């Protein structure tokens, strides 16, 4: 691996940016997040237009359960905190701590996904499938895309753990952990919007 | 067993793929396929193909792969076009019927935009950008290969629809409800959505790749305002791609969900709303037209100074107009459906924003003209295309402005006027630009010069053919001929103009043949480019031998201004005479990998399975995708050392090393 001595570049830069090549990859990842953000923006726009198009199906107010979604919010916000600690530990070279907090993140994420799936299942068992209305289509696809992202993130975290176990903290694994945390925080922010614009405002309106 | 076989044959080859044109295509594909396999086996080239091309991550080779695909697709799209024009040449004479006509205009448009213009542009990005900004590669070489294979397999999926299962037939824009299952059963539209989704992922990645390359990998001293204009246009185009392709992805994915999984986004009942698709599509679609035109602008900004022997006039205003076009491009999408009925306020806003774009575009036109003004102009093929571009594009822009006048658009919308307008800008702008760039950078890509005499023959056929084809179409539009009609009766006064238009189309076809002939001829007899600088160029790519060695620069140059290579030549300090043996350092190059190819293949298999809703195959392809990603995550072996001696040797054979 080409790992130019970390200390050669400015000390003030966080370690994950110390290697030029890896830092370019982080820039690239930001660009990717931008495209992903626009995917979500488009889906939000679709949802905003479709939320009143309930056809013969339920309205948002009739459909949503706030309980599970509050739980999901708690789980995901906490997992954003734990992944933050994992990055802090990475910067201080504490591999065991990285493991612990990354696993915690993963478990919280899994809790989120399971809660979301069971919530969806209960909606669908009442007959609220996406075939029923434009509103339900927009809802399932917006929230489901986010859920699919979280699921993908969990699989990513697992491969990351395996790489960390084999290689420890190198320029490459540091950068991978850091980009994973960016991804995870991003999903958290998207969720905040989903929670407010879909669930809360749907329940109130 | 026979029942199963019968089912297979019936699904894969339904009656409408068993017509003479399709059978002819089947035959051609079979013959070409067998020919290729035979040649590769006969000359034992399979390993070579895999090692040198299918697994390559070198941007210069990927450029060549893109170019081959683009020219093949230009051929396919062109044959489609000639079929359309033949059907319209005379009233009530229909060699291909209505159904097939729909399929052919759909594949023509889709292929020309997504599978011809885009890869052609990416071919030039790949061939030129790293060299021009003084870099050894793009930022992410492996992702670059991935982009290519996603594009290539997406294109393949789209192209086989013609002979396997049936083509899409709802136009290149794929509007619902025409694409909904209820109105359009069969695999055609699913092919359209899936292949564009797959290729679109590749395109998005390319946008990210070149944006990061230009932001982060410029040679020392090359500030943004010292970049060659082609690099600027690539930067802006990449930004447009990043913001424009996600809405397309969403539009296509939602349509696919409607078709295959029964959601209700764009259905007529169940609270669906077809106009939502149209909005999403054009949110992508209008920026897309700038994605394909801005690279052409960039090419002309290189070609004009070189062949006028003058610095580009108004560098700063060129940059400002590029950037303002980028922003304006997002604010005009509604002009594609003024007739939706959004009301006068909305339409007035989008009409005005559309007209505004003409201002920065006009600035650029004037700058090119002022660059030529008083210059020592050399009329090469590249320059000829530029000189044909200026009047052609001005007409295309002016007719676009006329379309942006809302009341006029209510008349002109969906008429042949629109067809003439967008071909005027797409051919007169994008295609002329790409051909100009092809002639200009060909020596850099391949090490020999395309024959200029033959190039000029092709040029005149192409340009005259263009005008003969499309000028009559404006008039047909004014006379009320609507687009996408497969035939028309006598007595409307349309037939003279249609005959002329068809003759023009065949003239353009002859121009294409001249281009291919020129390539094949020059491959053998063309003048070799031994200096690396056949045109007396101004930017860094000409400082390198043609074709550039795999590491590009033995030593990265330091840049002091715009047109750095020109300055070097004036001071007698080109890279060629600066390099001392002790300056050469060992390098690390990205290592070849088969993963991108396998990933593309998996997407292809998965996509094919989904088109026919054969779920085991679809899942198999999906698992392939996951396997490739996991493999890539654990593959740390992505670099290869290149010893200094090898570099010294290479530079020595080019005569570029000081004794
Ligand atoms: C000053 C510049 C331009 C203006 C004002 C303009 C304006 C317009 C308008 C108003 C339409 C919609 C017409 C209708 O459907 O009723 C249109 C269609 C179109 N334009 Fe332009 N345009 C300009 C430049 C370009 C360029 C540079 C390109 C591509 C290189 C382009 C490609 C297209 C295409 C492909 C369509 C039709 C798409 C379809 O409906 O299938 N335009 N243009
Ligand atoms: Cu437009």
PDB file of C-alpha atoms and ligand atoms in Angstrom, chain B residues 282 285-287 289-290 329 332-336 354 357 421, ligand 2:
ATOM      1  CA  UNK B 282     -37.458  17.129 -18.370  1.00  0.00           C
ATOM      2  CA  UNK B 285     -33.961  16.327 -20.143  1.00  0.00           C
ATOM      3  CA  UNK B 286     -33.252  19.993 -20.500  1.00  0.00           C
ATOM      4  CA  UNK B 287     -29.935  19.874 -18.624  1.00  0.00           C
ATOM      5  CA  UNK B 289     -29.293  18.903 -23.959  1.00  0.00           C
ATOM      6  CA  UNK B 290     -26.639  21.111 -22.367  1.00  0.00           C
ATOM      7  CA  UNK B 329     -30.204  25.018 -17.697  1.00  0.00           C
ATOM      8  CA  UNK B 332     -36.205  25.973 -18.186  1.00  0.00           C
ATOM      9  CA  UNK B 333     -37.564  22.438 -18.184  1.00  0.00           C
ATOM     10  CA  UNK B 334     -41.233  23.426 -18.441  1.00  0.00           C
ATOM     11  CA  UNK B 335     -40.683  24.764 -21.977  1.00  0.00           C
ATOM     12  CA  UNK B 336     -41.025  21.173 -23.151  1.00  0.00           C
ATOM     13  CA  UNK B 354     -35.418  29.940 -21.871  1.00  0.00           C
ATOM     14  CA  UNK B 357     -29.927  31.222 -22.238  1.00  0.00           C
ATOM     15  CA  UNK B 421     -35.041  22.560 -34.196  1.00  0.00           C
TER      16      UNK B 421
HETATM   17 CU1  LIG C   2     -35.184  22.236 -23.313  1.00  0.00          CU
END
